[in-house]
Amino acid sequence: MRLGTMATLTGLLCACGTGLQSAPPDAGAAPKEETLPPITLEEIAVTDHEDGTLTVRVRGVDFSTGSLLVMTRRTLATQVTSSTELRATLPPSFLEEREGLYLEALTASPQYPHGARSPQLGFNIPAPELTTVEPQSVPAGSSEPITVLLYGKNFVRNSVVTFRGLTYPLHVVSPTSGVVNLPPMLTPGEEEFEPIHIGVPAPISAKTNSGWLTVSAPSP
């Protein structure tokens, strides 16, 4: 008889006892992972306007050195800033699924020697926001292009500005600012304020809320 078979039989005999009785149902069961309290999403925002990289900031309890954030089964590069806060980077490639995204926090510590996992926290990719348009009023009939500064959050490269139904390239300076040059010889608007917004490509693929811009008649 081969040694491997003998070892297997010996193991079975040891497990069952000399009388070949059944072992207790929980004998040899792996210790169960525990459950962390739920986490909350403090912030998710674009931090690299060139490639659309996002960062997330999560609140919870009982975090320790080595705690990790997992997004839809993929581990994130995680920074433990305190026992109640984790931060992590989300590469654009992790956002390709777009639907059913969720976060989990994982930790292991003397308090959780067998590991602990938080309940899943769903989240949506953040939409871009437009908060300020400078200047808010530009003169009609200018012979030169008109430079307008736009401020907000979650701006990314290759975005465009829409004004009066036409689109113009946006030079994105940072995730929170950009510059657009409107064409010369604009005519006064029929309304005092006209909407202007930014269209943002992948990984967000959305447009901002409208800002407001006045094209005023030149002073006599």
PDB file of C-alpha atoms in Angstrom, residues 26-194:
ATOM      1  CA  ASP A  26     -18.097  22.232  13.705  1.00  0.00           C
ATOM      2  CA  ALA A  27     -14.873  20.271  14.187  1.00  0.00           C
ATOM      3  CA  GLY A  28     -12.118  21.823  12.117  1.00  0.00           C
ATOM      4  CA  ALA A  29     -14.358  24.632  10.784  1.00  0.00           C
ATOM      5  CA  ALA A  30     -12.438  27.744   9.746  1.00  0.00           C
ATOM      6  CA  PRO A  31     -12.983  30.753  12.028  1.00  0.00           C
ATOM      7  CA  LYS A  32     -15.567  33.084  10.570  1.00  0.00           C
ATOM      8  CA  GLU A  33     -14.765  36.549   9.309  1.00  0.00           C
ATOM      9  CA  GLU A  34     -16.504  39.198  11.390  1.00  0.00           C
ATOM     10  CA  THR A  35     -18.589  42.147  10.230  1.00  0.00           C
ATOM     11  CA  LEU A  36     -17.418  45.731  10.558  1.00  0.00           C
ATOM     12  CA  PRO A  37     -19.949  48.494  11.207  1.00  0.00           C
ATOM     13  CA  PRO A  38     -21.228  50.123   7.984  1.00  0.00           C
ATOM     14  CA  ILE A  39     -18.987  52.629   6.216  1.00  0.00           C
ATOM     15  CA  THR A  40     -20.050  55.995   4.786  1.00  0.00           C
ATOM     16  CA  LEU A  41     -18.721  57.787   1.712  1.00  0.00           C
ATOM     17  CA  GLU A  42     -17.375  61.206   2.682  1.00  0.00           C
ATOM     18  CA  GLU A  43     -16.196  62.235  -0.772  1.00  0.00           C
ATOM     19  CA  ILE A  44     -15.459  60.946  -4.243  1.00  0.00           C
ATOM     20  CA  ALA A  45     -13.854  63.332  -6.719  1.00  0.00           C
ATOM     21  CA  VAL A  46     -11.607  63.610  -9.769  1.00  0.00           C
ATOM     22  CA  THR A  47      -8.024  64.304  -8.698  1.00  0.00           C
ATOM     23  CA  ASP A  48      -6.236  63.945 -12.040  1.00  0.00           C
ATOM     24  CA  HIS A  49      -7.855  65.849 -14.904  1.00  0.00           C
ATOM     25  CA  GLU A  50      -5.551  64.228 -17.466  1.00  0.00           C
ATOM     26  CA  ASP A  51      -6.772  60.650 -17.047  1.00  0.00           C
ATOM     27  CA  GLY A  52      -9.852  61.016 -14.833  1.00  0.00           C
ATOM     28  CA  THR A  53      -8.411  59.244 -11.792  1.00  0.00           C
ATOM     29  CA  LEU A  54     -10.738  59.459  -8.785  1.00  0.00           C
ATOM     30  CA  THR A  55     -10.081  59.386  -5.065  1.00  0.00           C
ATOM     31  CA  VAL A  56     -12.509  58.303  -2.365  1.00  0.00           C
ATOM     32  CA  ARG A  57     -12.632  59.162   1.316  1.00  0.00           C
ATOM     33  CA  VAL A  58     -14.525  56.737   3.555  1.00  0.00           C
ATOM     34  CA  ARG A  59     -15.576  57.002   7.201  1.00  0.00           C
ATOM     35  CA  GLY A  60     -16.035  54.060   9.560  1.00  0.00           C
ATOM     36  CA  VAL A  61     -14.664  52.600  12.789  1.00  0.00           C
ATOM     37  CA  ASP A  62     -12.007  50.125  13.899  1.00  0.00           C
ATOM     38  CA  PHE A  63      -9.653  50.688  10.971  1.00  0.00           C
ATOM     39  CA  SER A  64      -6.028  49.728  11.565  1.00  0.00           C
ATOM     40  CA  THR A  65      -2.715  49.468   9.753  1.00  0.00           C
ATOM     41  CA  GLY A  66      -3.269  47.252   6.752  1.00  0.00           C
ATOM     42  CA  SER A  67      -6.965  48.025   6.357  1.00  0.00           C
ATOM     43  CA  LEU A  68      -8.038  48.065   2.719  1.00  0.00           C
ATOM     44  CA  LEU A  69     -10.822  49.372   0.527  1.00  0.00           C
ATOM     45  CA  VAL A  70     -12.182  47.052  -2.132  1.00  0.00           C
ATOM     46  CA  MET A  71     -14.260  48.277  -5.055  1.00  0.00           C
ATOM     47  CA  THR A  72     -16.431  45.619  -6.654  1.00  0.00           C
ATOM     48  CA  ARG A  73     -13.981  42.789  -5.890  1.00  0.00           C
ATOM     49  CA  ARG A  74     -10.843  44.794  -6.762  1.00  0.00           C
ATOM     50  CA  THR A  75      -8.421  45.990  -4.092  1.00  0.00           C
ATOM     51  CA  LEU A  76      -7.596  49.703  -4.103  1.00  0.00           C
ATOM     52  CA  ALA A  77      -4.369  51.440  -3.130  1.00  0.00           C
ATOM     53  CA  THR A  78      -5.499  52.479   0.350  1.00  0.00           C
ATOM     54  CA  GLN A  79      -4.187  55.026   2.843  1.00  0.00           C
ATOM     55  CA  VAL A  80      -5.199  54.622   6.495  1.00  0.00           C
ATOM     56  CA  THR A  81      -5.401  58.197   7.768  1.00  0.00           C
ATOM     57  CA  SER A  82      -6.959  57.271  11.131  1.00  0.00           C
ATOM     58  CA  SER A  83      -8.984  54.558  12.852  1.00  0.00           C
ATOM     59  CA  THR A  84     -12.086  56.199  11.369  1.00  0.00           C
ATOM     60  CA  GLU A  85     -10.954  57.226   7.862  1.00  0.00           C
ATOM     61  CA  LEU A  86      -9.598  55.496   4.761  1.00  0.00           C
ATOM     62  CA  ARG A  87      -8.607  57.074   1.463  1.00  0.00           C
ATOM     63  CA  ALA A  88      -8.035  55.288  -1.817  1.00  0.00           C
ATOM     64  CA  THR A  89      -7.319  55.879  -5.497  1.00  0.00           C
ATOM     65  CA  LEU A  90      -9.688  54.647  -8.195  1.00  0.00           C
ATOM     66  CA  PRO A  91      -7.972  54.097 -11.576  1.00  0.00           C
ATOM     67  CA  PRO A  92     -10.211  54.883 -14.592  1.00  0.00           C
ATOM     68  CA  SER A  93     -10.041  51.228 -15.676  1.00  0.00           C
ATOM     69  CA  PHE A  94     -11.911  50.255 -12.499  1.00  0.00           C
ATOM     70  CA  LEU A  95     -14.917  52.300 -13.632  1.00  0.00           C
ATOM     71  CA  GLU A  96     -15.603  50.455 -16.870  1.00  0.00           C
ATOM     72  CA  GLU A  97     -18.491  48.450 -15.424  1.00  0.00           C
ATOM     73  CA  ARG A  98     -20.354  51.664 -14.531  1.00  0.00           C
ATOM     74  CA  GLU A  99     -23.249  49.795 -12.872  1.00  0.00           C
ATOM     75  CA  GLY A 100     -23.430  47.843  -9.659  1.00  0.00           C
ATOM     76  CA  LEU A 101     -20.324  49.465  -8.199  1.00  0.00           C
ATOM     77  CA  TYR A 102     -19.775  49.151  -4.461  1.00  0.00           C
ATOM     78  CA  LEU A 103     -17.131  49.646  -1.784  1.00  0.00           C
ATOM     79  CA  GLU A 104     -16.133  47.435   1.142  1.00  0.00           C
ATOM     80  CA  ALA A 105     -13.622  47.980   3.931  1.00  0.00           C
ATOM     81  CA  LEU A 106     -11.488  45.037   5.065  1.00  0.00           C
ATOM     82  CA  THR A 107      -9.391  44.929   8.216  1.00  0.00           C
ATOM     83  CA  ALA A 108      -7.502  42.555  10.503  1.00  0.00           C
ATOM     84  CA  SER A 109      -6.347  43.506  13.999  1.00  0.00           C
ATOM     85  CA  PRO A 110      -6.197  42.119  17.537  1.00  0.00           C
ATOM     86  CA  GLN A 111      -9.850  43.102  17.784  1.00  0.00           C
ATOM     87  CA  TYR A 112     -10.628  41.103  14.616  1.00  0.00           C
ATOM     88  CA  PRO A 113      -7.988  38.332  14.553  1.00  0.00           C
ATOM     89  CA  HIS A 114      -9.833  36.449  11.805  1.00  0.00           C
ATOM     90  CA  GLY A 115     -10.518  39.562   9.729  1.00  0.00           C
ATOM     91  CA  ALA A 116     -13.582  41.739   9.347  1.00  0.00           C
ATOM     92  CA  ARG A 117     -15.489  43.139   6.382  1.00  0.00           C
ATOM     93  CA  SER A 118     -17.969  46.012   6.199  1.00  0.00           C
ATOM     94  CA  PRO A 119     -21.361  45.747   4.471  1.00  0.00           C
ATOM     95  CA  GLN A 120     -21.244  46.767   0.819  1.00  0.00           C
ATOM     96  CA  LEU A 121     -21.701  50.478   0.104  1.00  0.00           C
ATOM     97  CA  GLY A 122     -22.979  51.346  -3.354  1.00  0.00           C
ATOM     98  CA  PHE A 123     -21.937  54.565  -5.079  1.00  0.00           C
ATOM     99  CA  ASN A 124     -22.248  56.399  -8.376  1.00  0.00           C
ATOM    100  CA  ILE A 125     -19.487  58.000 -10.407  1.00  0.00           C
ATOM    101  CA  PRO A 126     -19.496  61.709  -9.504  1.00  0.00           C
ATOM    102  CA  ALA A 127     -21.009  64.170 -11.939  1.00  0.00           C
ATOM    103  CA  PRO A 128     -19.069  67.313 -12.854  1.00  0.00           C
ATOM    104  CA  GLU A 129     -20.192  70.534 -11.213  1.00  0.00           C
ATOM    105  CA  LEU A 130     -19.990  74.138 -12.380  1.00  0.00           C
ATOM    106  CA  THR A 131     -20.018  76.681  -9.560  1.00  0.00           C
ATOM    107  CA  THR A 132     -18.586  79.953 -10.901  1.00  0.00           C
ATOM    108  CA  VAL A 133     -18.385  81.754 -14.252  1.00  0.00           C
ATOM    109  CA  GLU A 134     -15.975  84.702 -14.545  1.00  0.00           C
ATOM    110  CA  PRO A 135     -16.773  87.217 -15.771  1.00  0.00           C
ATOM    111  CA  GLN A 136     -20.525  86.882 -15.500  1.00  0.00           C
ATOM    112  CA  SER A 137     -21.030  89.519 -18.199  1.00  0.00           C
ATOM    113  CA  VAL A 138     -19.138  89.956 -21.492  1.00  0.00           C
ATOM    114  CA  PRO A 139     -19.526  92.721 -24.083  1.00  0.00           C
ATOM    115  CA  ALA A 140     -21.259  92.096 -27.370  1.00  0.00           C
ATOM    116  CA  GLY A 141     -19.512  92.991 -30.621  1.00  0.00           C
ATOM    117  CA  SER A 142     -15.949  92.477 -29.410  1.00  0.00           C
ATOM    118  CA  SER A 143     -13.473  92.055 -32.263  1.00  0.00           C
ATOM    119  CA  GLU A 144     -11.395  89.582 -30.220  1.00  0.00           C
ATOM    120  CA  PRO A 145     -12.259  86.154 -28.765  1.00  0.00           C
ATOM    121  CA  ILE A 146     -13.687  86.426 -25.267  1.00  0.00           C
ATOM    122  CA  THR A 147     -11.960  84.479 -22.496  1.00  0.00           C
ATOM    123  CA  VAL A 148     -14.227  83.019 -19.807  1.00  0.00           C
ATOM    124  CA  LEU A 149     -12.991  81.225 -16.682  1.00  0.00           C
ATOM    125  CA  LEU A 150     -15.037  78.316 -15.311  1.00  0.00           C
ATOM    126  CA  TYR A 151     -14.705  76.842 -11.818  1.00  0.00           C
ATOM    127  CA  GLY A 152     -16.241  73.778 -10.191  1.00  0.00           C
ATOM    128  CA  LYS A 153     -15.170  70.163  -9.656  1.00  0.00           C
ATOM    129  CA  ASN A 154     -14.621  66.885 -11.495  1.00  0.00           C
ATOM    130  CA  PHE A 155     -13.399  68.513 -14.729  1.00  0.00           C
ATOM    131  CA  VAL A 156     -11.427  66.213 -17.047  1.00  0.00           C
ATOM    132  CA  ARG A 157      -9.419  66.538 -20.251  1.00  0.00           C
ATOM    133  CA  ASN A 158     -11.255  66.756 -23.612  1.00  0.00           C
ATOM    134  CA  SER A 159     -14.263  68.497 -22.083  1.00  0.00           C
ATOM    135  CA  VAL A 160     -16.265  71.015 -24.108  1.00  0.00           C
ATOM    136  CA  VAL A 161     -18.307  74.090 -23.293  1.00  0.00           C
ATOM    137  CA  THR A 162     -21.783  74.574 -24.719  1.00  0.00           C
ATOM    138  CA  PHE A 163     -23.138  78.107 -25.136  1.00  0.00           C
ATOM    139  CA  ARG A 164     -26.011  79.167 -27.387  1.00  0.00           C
ATOM    140  CA  GLY A 165     -26.208  75.653 -28.835  1.00  0.00           C
ATOM    141  CA  LEU A 166     -22.591  75.601 -30.020  1.00  0.00           C
ATOM    142  CA  THR A 167     -19.637  73.773 -28.450  1.00  0.00           C
ATOM    143  CA  TYR A 168     -16.137  75.094 -27.800  1.00  0.00           C
ATOM    144  CA  PRO A 169     -13.001  73.342 -26.486  1.00  0.00           C
ATOM    145  CA  LEU A 170     -12.334  73.752 -22.771  1.00  0.00           C
ATOM    146  CA  HIS A 171      -8.723  74.070 -21.686  1.00  0.00           C
ATOM    147  CA  VAL A 172      -8.809  72.154 -18.406  1.00  0.00           C
ATOM    148  CA  VAL A 173      -6.271  73.595 -16.000  1.00  0.00           C
ATOM    149  CA  SER A 174      -7.157  71.359 -13.046  1.00  0.00           C
ATOM    150  CA  PRO A 175     -10.074  69.208 -11.846  1.00  0.00           C
ATOM    151  CA  THR A 176     -11.611  72.437 -10.512  1.00  0.00           C
ATOM    152  CA  SER A 177     -10.908  75.015 -13.237  1.00  0.00           C
ATOM    153  CA  GLY A 178     -10.846  75.580 -16.973  1.00  0.00           C
ATOM    154  CA  VAL A 179     -10.729  78.293 -19.644  1.00  0.00           C
ATOM    155  CA  VAL A 180     -12.850  78.713 -22.779  1.00  0.00           C
ATOM    156  CA  ASN A 181     -12.516  81.251 -25.592  1.00  0.00           C
ATOM    157  CA  LEU A 182     -15.858  82.306 -27.013  1.00  0.00           C
ATOM    158  CA  PRO A 183     -15.883  83.725 -30.545  1.00  0.00           C
ATOM    159  CA  PRO A 184     -15.713  87.443 -31.279  1.00  0.00           C
ATOM    160  CA  MET A 185     -18.676  89.523 -32.404  1.00  0.00           C
ATOM    161  CA  LEU A 186     -21.218  87.970 -30.045  1.00  0.00           C
ATOM    162  CA  THR A 187     -24.624  89.610 -30.230  1.00  0.00           C
ATOM    163  CA  PRO A 188     -26.594  90.661 -27.147  1.00  0.00           C
ATOM    164  CA  GLY A 189     -28.788  87.910 -25.758  1.00  0.00           C
ATOM    165  CA  GLU A 190     -32.564  88.019 -25.702  1.00  0.00           C
ATOM    166  CA  GLU A 191     -32.428  87.138 -22.006  1.00  0.00           C
ATOM    167  CA  GLU A 192     -30.327  88.863 -19.391  1.00  0.00           C
ATOM    168  CA  PHE A 193     -28.680  85.573 -18.378  1.00  0.00           C
ATOM    169  CA  GLU A 194     -27.967  82.695 -20.758  1.00  0.00           C
TER     170      GLU A 194
END
